[in-house]
Coordinates of C-alpha atoms and ligand atoms in Angstrom, one line a residue:
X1 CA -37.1 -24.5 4.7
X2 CA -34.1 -22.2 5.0
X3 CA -30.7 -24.2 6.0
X4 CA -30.7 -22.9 9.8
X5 CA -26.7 -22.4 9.1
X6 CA -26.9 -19.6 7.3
X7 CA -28.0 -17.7 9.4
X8 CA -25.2 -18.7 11.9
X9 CA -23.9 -15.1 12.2
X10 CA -24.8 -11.7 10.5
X11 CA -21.8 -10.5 8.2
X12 CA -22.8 -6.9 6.1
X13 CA -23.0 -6.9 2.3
X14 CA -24.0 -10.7 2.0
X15 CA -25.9 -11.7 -0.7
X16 CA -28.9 -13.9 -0.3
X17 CA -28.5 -18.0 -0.7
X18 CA -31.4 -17.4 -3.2
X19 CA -28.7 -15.6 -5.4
X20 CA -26.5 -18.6 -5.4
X21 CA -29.2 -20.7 -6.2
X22 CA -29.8 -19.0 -9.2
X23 CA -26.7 -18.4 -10.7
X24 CA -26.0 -22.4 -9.7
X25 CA -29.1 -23.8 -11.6
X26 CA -27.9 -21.3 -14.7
X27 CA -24.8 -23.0 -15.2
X28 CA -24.1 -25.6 -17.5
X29 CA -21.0 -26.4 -15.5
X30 CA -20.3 -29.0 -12.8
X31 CA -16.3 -28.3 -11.4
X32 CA -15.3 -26.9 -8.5
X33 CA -16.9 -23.5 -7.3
X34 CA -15.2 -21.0 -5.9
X35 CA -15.5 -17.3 -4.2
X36 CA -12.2 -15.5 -3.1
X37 CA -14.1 -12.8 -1.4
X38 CA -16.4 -15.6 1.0
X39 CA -17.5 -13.3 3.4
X40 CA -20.0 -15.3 5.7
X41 CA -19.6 -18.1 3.0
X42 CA -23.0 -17.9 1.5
X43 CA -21.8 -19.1 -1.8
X44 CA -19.9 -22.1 -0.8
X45 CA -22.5 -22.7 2.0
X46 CA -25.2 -23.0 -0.6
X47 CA -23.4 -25.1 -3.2
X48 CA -22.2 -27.4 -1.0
X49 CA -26.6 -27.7 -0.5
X50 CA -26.6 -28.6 -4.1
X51 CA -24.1 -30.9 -4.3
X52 CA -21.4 -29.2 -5.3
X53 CA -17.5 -29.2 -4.5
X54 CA -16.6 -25.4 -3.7
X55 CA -14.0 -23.7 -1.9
X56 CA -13.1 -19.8 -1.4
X57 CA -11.0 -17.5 1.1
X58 CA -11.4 -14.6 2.6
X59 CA -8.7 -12.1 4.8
X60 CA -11.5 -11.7 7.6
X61 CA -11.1 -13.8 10.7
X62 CA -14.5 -13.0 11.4
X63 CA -15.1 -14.2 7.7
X64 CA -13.0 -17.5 8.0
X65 CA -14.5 -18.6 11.2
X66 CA -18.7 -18.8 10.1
X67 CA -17.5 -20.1 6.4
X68 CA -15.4 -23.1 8.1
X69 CA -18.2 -23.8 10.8
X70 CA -21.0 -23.6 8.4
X71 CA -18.7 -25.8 5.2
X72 CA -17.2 -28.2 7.7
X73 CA -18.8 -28.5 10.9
X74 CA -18.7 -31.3 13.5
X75 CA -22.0 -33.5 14.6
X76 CA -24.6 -32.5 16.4
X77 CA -23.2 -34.8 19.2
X78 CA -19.6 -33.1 19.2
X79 CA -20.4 -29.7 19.7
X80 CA -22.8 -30.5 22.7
X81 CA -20.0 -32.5 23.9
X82 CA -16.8 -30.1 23.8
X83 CA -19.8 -27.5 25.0
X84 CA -20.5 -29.6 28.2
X85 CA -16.8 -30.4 28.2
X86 CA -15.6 -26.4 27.9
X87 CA -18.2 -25.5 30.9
X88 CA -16.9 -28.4 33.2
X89 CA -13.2 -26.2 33.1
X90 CA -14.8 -22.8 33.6
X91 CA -12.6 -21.1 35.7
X92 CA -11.9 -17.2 36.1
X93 CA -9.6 -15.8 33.8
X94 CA -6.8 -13.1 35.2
X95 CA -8.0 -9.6 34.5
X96 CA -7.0 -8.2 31.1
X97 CA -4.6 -5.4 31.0
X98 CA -7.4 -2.6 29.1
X99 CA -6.9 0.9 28.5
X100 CA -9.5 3.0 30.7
X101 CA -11.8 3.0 27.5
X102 CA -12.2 -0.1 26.7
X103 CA -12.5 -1.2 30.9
X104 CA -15.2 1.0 30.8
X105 CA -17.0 -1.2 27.5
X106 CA -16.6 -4.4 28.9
X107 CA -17.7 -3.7 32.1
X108 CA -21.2 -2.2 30.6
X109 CA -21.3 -4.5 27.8
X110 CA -21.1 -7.8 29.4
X111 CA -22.9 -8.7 32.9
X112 CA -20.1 -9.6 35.0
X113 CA -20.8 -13.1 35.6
X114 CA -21.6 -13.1 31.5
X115 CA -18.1 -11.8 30.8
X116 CA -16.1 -14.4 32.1
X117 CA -17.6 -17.0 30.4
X118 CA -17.2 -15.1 27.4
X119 CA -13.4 -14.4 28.4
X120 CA -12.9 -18.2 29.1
X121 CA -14.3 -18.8 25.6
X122 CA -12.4 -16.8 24.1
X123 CA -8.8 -18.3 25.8
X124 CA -10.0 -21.9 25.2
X125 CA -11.8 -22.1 21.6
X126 CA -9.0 -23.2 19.1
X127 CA -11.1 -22.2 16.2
X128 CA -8.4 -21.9 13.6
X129 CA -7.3 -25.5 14.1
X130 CA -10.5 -27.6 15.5
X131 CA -13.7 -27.5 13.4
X132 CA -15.7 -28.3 16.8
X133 CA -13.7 -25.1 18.4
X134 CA -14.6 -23.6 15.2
X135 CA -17.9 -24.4 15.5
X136 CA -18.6 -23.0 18.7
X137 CA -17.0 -20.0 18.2
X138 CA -19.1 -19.2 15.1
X139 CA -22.2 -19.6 17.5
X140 CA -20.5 -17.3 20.0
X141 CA -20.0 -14.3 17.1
X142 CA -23.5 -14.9 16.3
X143 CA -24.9 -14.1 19.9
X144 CA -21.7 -12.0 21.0
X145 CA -23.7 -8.7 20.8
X146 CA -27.2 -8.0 19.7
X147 CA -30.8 -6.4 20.4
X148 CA -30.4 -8.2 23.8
X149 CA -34.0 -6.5 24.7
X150 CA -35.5 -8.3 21.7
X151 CA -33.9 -11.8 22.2
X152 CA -32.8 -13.6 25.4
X153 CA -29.6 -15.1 22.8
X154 CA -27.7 -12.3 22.7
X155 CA -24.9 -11.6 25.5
X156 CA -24.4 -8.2 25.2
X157 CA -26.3 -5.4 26.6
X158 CA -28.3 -3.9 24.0
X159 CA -26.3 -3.6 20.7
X160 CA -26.7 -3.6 17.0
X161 CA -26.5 -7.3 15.6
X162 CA -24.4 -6.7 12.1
X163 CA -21.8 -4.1 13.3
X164 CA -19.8 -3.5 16.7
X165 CA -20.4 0.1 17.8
X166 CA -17.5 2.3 19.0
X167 CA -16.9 1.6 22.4
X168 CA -17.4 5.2 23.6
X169 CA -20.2 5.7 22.2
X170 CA -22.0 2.6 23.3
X171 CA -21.0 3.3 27.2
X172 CA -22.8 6.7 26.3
X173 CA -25.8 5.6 25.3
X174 CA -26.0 3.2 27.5
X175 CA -25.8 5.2 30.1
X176 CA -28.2 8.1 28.5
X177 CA -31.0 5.5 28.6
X178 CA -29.8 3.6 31.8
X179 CA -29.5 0.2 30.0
X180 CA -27.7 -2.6 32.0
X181 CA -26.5 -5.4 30.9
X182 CA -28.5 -8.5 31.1
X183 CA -27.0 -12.2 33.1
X184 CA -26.4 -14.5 30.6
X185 CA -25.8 -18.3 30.8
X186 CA -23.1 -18.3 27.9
X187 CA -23.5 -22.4 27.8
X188 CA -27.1 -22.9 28.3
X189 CA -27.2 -20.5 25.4
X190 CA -25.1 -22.6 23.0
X191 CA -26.4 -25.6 23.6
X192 CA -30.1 -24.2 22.4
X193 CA -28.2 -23.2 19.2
X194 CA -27.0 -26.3 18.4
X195 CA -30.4 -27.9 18.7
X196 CA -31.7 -25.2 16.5
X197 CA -28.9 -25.0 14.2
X198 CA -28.7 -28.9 13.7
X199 CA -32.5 -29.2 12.9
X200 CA -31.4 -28.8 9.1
X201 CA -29.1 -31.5 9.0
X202 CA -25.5 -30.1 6.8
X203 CA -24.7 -31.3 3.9
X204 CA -23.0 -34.5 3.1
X205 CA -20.0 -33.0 1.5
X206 CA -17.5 -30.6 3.1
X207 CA -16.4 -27.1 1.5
X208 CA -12.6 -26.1 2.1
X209 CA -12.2 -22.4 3.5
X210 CA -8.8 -20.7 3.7
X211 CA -7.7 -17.6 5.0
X212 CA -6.1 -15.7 2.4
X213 CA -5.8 -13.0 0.3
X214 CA -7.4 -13.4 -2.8
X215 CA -4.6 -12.0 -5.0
X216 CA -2.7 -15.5 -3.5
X217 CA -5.7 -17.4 -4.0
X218 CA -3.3 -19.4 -6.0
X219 CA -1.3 -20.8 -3.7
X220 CA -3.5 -21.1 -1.0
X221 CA -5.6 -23.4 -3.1
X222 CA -2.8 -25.6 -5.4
X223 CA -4.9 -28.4 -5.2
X224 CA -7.3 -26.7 -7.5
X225 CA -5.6 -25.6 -10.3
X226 CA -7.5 -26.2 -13.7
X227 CA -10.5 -27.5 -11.6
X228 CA -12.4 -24.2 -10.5
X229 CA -16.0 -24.0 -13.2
X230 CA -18.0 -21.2 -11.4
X231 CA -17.0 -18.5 -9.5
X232 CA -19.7 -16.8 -7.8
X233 CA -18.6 -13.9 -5.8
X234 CA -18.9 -9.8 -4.5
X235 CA -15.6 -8.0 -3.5
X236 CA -15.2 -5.3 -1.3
X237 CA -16.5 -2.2 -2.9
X238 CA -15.4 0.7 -3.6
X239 CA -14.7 3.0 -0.8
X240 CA -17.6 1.7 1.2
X241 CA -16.3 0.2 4.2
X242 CA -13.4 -1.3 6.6
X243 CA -14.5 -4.9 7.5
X244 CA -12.4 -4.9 10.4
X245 CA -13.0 -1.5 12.2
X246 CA -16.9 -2.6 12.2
X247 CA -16.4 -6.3 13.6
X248 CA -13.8 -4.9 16.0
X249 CA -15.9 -6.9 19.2
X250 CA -16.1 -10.5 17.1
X251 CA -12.3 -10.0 16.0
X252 CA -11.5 -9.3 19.9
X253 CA -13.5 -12.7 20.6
X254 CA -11.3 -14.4 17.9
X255 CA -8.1 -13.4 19.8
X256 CA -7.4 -9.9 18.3
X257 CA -6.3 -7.6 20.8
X258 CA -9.2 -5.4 22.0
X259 CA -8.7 -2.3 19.3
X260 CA -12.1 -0.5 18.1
X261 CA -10.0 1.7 15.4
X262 CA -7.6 0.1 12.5
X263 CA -5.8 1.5 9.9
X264 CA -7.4 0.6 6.3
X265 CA -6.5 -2.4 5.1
X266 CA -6.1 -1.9 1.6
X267 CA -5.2 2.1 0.2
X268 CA -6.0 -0.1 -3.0
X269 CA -10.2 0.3 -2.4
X270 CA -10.5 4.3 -2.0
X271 CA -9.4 5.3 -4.9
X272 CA -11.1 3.7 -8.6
X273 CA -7.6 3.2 -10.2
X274 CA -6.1 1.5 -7.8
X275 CA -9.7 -0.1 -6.7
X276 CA -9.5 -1.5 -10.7
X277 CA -5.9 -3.0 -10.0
X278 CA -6.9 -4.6 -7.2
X279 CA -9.6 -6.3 -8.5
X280 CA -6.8 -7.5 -11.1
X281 CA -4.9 -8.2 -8.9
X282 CA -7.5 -10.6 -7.1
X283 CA -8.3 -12.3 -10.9
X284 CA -4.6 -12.9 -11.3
X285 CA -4.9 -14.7 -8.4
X286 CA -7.7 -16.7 -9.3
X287 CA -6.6 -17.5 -12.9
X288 CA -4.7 -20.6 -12.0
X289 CA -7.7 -22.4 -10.5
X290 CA -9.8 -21.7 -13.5
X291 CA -11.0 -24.6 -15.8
X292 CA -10.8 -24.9 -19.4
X293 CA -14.1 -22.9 -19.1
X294 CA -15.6 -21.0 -16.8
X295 CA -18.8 -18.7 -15.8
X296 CA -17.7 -16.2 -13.4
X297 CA -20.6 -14.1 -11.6
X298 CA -19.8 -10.8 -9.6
X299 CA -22.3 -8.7 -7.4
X300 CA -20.7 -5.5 -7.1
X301 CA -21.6 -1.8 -6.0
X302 CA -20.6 1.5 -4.8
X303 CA -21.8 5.3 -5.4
X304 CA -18.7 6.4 -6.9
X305 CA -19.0 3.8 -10.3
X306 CA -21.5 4.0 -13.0
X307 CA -23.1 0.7 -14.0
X308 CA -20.9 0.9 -17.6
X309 CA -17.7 1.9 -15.8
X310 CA -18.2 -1.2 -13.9
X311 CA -18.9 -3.6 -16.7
X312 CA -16.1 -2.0 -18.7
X313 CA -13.2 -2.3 -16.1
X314 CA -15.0 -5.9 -14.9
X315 CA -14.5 -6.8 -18.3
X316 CA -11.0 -5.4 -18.6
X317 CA -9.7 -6.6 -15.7
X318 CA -10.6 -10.4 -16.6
X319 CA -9.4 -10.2 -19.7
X320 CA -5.7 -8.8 -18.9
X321 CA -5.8 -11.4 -16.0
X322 CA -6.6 -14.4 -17.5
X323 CA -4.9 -13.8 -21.0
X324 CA -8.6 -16.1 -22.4
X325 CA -11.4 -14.9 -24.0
X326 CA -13.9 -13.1 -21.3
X327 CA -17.4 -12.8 -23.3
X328 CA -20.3 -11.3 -21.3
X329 CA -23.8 -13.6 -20.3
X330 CA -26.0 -10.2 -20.9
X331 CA -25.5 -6.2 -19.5
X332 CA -25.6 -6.7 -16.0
X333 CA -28.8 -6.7 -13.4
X334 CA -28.8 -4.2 -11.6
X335 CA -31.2 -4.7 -7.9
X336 CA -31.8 -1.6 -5.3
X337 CA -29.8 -2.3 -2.1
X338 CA -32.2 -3.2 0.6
X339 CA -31.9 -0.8 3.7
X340 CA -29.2 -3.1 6.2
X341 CA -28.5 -2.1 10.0
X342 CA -25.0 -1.7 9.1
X343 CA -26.0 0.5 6.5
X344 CA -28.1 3.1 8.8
X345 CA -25.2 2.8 11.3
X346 CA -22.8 3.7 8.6
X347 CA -25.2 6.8 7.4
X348 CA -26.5 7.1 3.9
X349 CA -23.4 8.2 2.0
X350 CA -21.1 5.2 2.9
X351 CA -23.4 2.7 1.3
X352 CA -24.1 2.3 -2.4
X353 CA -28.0 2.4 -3.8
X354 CA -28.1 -0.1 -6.3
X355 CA -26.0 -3.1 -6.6
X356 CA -25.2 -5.2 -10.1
X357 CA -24.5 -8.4 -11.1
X358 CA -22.5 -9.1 -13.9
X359 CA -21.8 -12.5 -15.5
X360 CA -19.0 -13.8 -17.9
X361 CA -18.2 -16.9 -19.9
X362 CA -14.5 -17.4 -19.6
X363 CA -12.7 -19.7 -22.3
Ligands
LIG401 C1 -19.0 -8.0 -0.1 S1 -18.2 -9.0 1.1 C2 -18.6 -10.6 0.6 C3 -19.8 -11.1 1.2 C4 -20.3 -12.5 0.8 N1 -20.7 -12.6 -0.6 C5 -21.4 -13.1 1.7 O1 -22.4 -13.5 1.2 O2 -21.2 -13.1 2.9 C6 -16.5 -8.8 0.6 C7 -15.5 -9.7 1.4 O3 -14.2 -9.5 0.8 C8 -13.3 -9.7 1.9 N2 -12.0 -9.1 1.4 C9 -11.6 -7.8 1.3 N3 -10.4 -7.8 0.7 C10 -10.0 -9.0 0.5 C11 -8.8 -9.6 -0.1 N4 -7.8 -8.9 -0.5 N5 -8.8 -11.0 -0.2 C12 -9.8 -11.8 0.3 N6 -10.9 -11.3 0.8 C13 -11.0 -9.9 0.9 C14 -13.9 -8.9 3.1 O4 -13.3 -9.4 4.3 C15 -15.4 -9.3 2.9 O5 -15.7 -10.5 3.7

């Protein structure tokens, strides 16, 4: 049966468990593994399953929160505790200071009643610092918005899953088709996902999850130096999208202020030379970590790159960063990207066809 964590949260452009799995029973190594670009942490989530040490980082909040729950989370018997504990102190938050816009969101988005306990949440979930906190809020991203029609889990009124919509245009709609949102029981909710979530029982072993650029993978991960054997990983690609502006709702629940439009983050990924250097940039980061030999496996897209300008730079880009020998497992695999909801919200052209995965033998 499928580990019921990971499936904690949606997160676009995560690569299946069954991927991991793979490229795990192909290697002849048995160090640390390691992804700088976690995402929802599928990778260290799944060879933590098998046994494996692994760590990674990511610079997504949204990103840092499900990896930590899902690679150190507390007992079955903790969450339902602090969850018991958090709705014994439920008490009405003062009103947030929001500009007319996003008033207008939260008060269709979120039942009233719904809201509050979603505000309260939000104020009293240390997730950075407790993994219990942590825990819980990963459960809360997972259910924060949603096909509420579809699924009594969800507290928003009806919403995609995978990406936040823009806040004006989801009061719009909304309104076009007269959809209200539902009344939620934010706790009752929670504590059904904890009994579902804890019928896999996690693994014995914990994973370490930083939040971190991967360029200063480095230093945010000294205790790994020389010890990292596999690196199993997919970095942004090129020109395709902006994490943040598309979790804008689950980064509000983490603490952000309430903000549905961001500059980039990184000039570095819309244009392929600096794309190439950043992508250096990220291995020279990484280099320290690596053992005396290493696989490392990318999945990597984007409609702008051919497949052999990919390998080529891949390969280039190892090589210059590390300073070792980089020698390529075979040409790459290249697999149709399936049709996502974040990519029909995104329309066609944002979202690469075909993805590839490239391996390389590092010594
Ligand atoms: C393609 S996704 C990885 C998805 C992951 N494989 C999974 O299964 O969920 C790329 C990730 O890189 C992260 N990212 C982008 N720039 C980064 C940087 N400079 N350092 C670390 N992470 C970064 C994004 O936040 C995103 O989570």
């Amino acid at each position: 049966m499928r580990h019921r964590f990971h499936s904690i949260c949606p997160y676009f452009a995560m690569f299946p468990e069954t991927f991991v799995a793979k490229h795990l029973a192909a290697t002849r190594f048995n160090g640390v593994v390691f992804d700088p670009f976690c995402g929802r942490g599928t990778t260290i989530f799944e060879a933590l399953l098998n046994g494996r040490e692994a760590a990674g980082c990511d610079l997504h909040p949204v990103a840092v929160c499900i990896t930590g729950a899902k690679c150190n989370p507390p007992n079955r018997g903790e969450a339902l505790a602090r969850i018991d504990e958090l709705e014994a102190s439920l008490s009405i938050l003062p009103p947030l200071p929001l500009s007319e816009e996003m008033a207008e969101f939260f008060a269709a988005c979120f039942h009233t009643d719904t809201y509050e306990e979603v505000r309260f949440l939000r104020a009293n979930l240390d997730w950075r610092n407790d993994r219990t906190d942590r825990f819980i809020a990963a459960l809360c991203l997972g259910a924060l918005h949603g096909e509420s029609h579809r699924s009594p889990n969800y507290f928003s009124n009806r919403m995609p899953r995978t990406i936040s919509t823009k806040p004006a245009y989801s009061v719009r709609w909304w309104v076009k088709h007269g959809y209200a949102a539902p009344r939620r029981d934010v706790f009752a909710i929670l504590r059904n996902m904890v009994d579902f979530r804890f019928r896999t029982p996690p693994p014995e072993s914990r994973g370490e999850v930083v939040e971190s650029d991967a360029r200063k993978a480095n230093m945010a991960f000294p205790n790994l130096e020389g010890k990292v054997t596999d690196i199993i990983t997919s970095p942004p690609y090129l020109d395709t999208t902006n994490y943040r502006e598309d979790q804008w709702l689950r980064l509000w629940f983490l603490g952000e202020p309430p903000k549905s439009t961001q500059a980039r983050d990184d000039g570095r990924h819309c244009n392929r030379t600096l794309y190439w250097s950043f992508l250096k940039e990220a291995w020279e980061g990484v280099a320290p970590l690596l053992a005396p030999q290493a696989r490392v496996v990318v999945r990597i897209g984007g409609r702008k790159l051919s497949k052999e300008e990919m390998f080529a730079s891949l390969s280039a880009s190892l090589k210059d960063a590390t300073g070792r020998l980089v020698k390529p497992v075979d040409d790459g695999v290249t697999t149709p990207v399936k049709r996502t909801q974040a990519n029909s919200f995104r329309g066609a052209k944002a979202s690469p066809t075909v993805e590839h995965d490239f391996c390389f033998l590092i010594s």
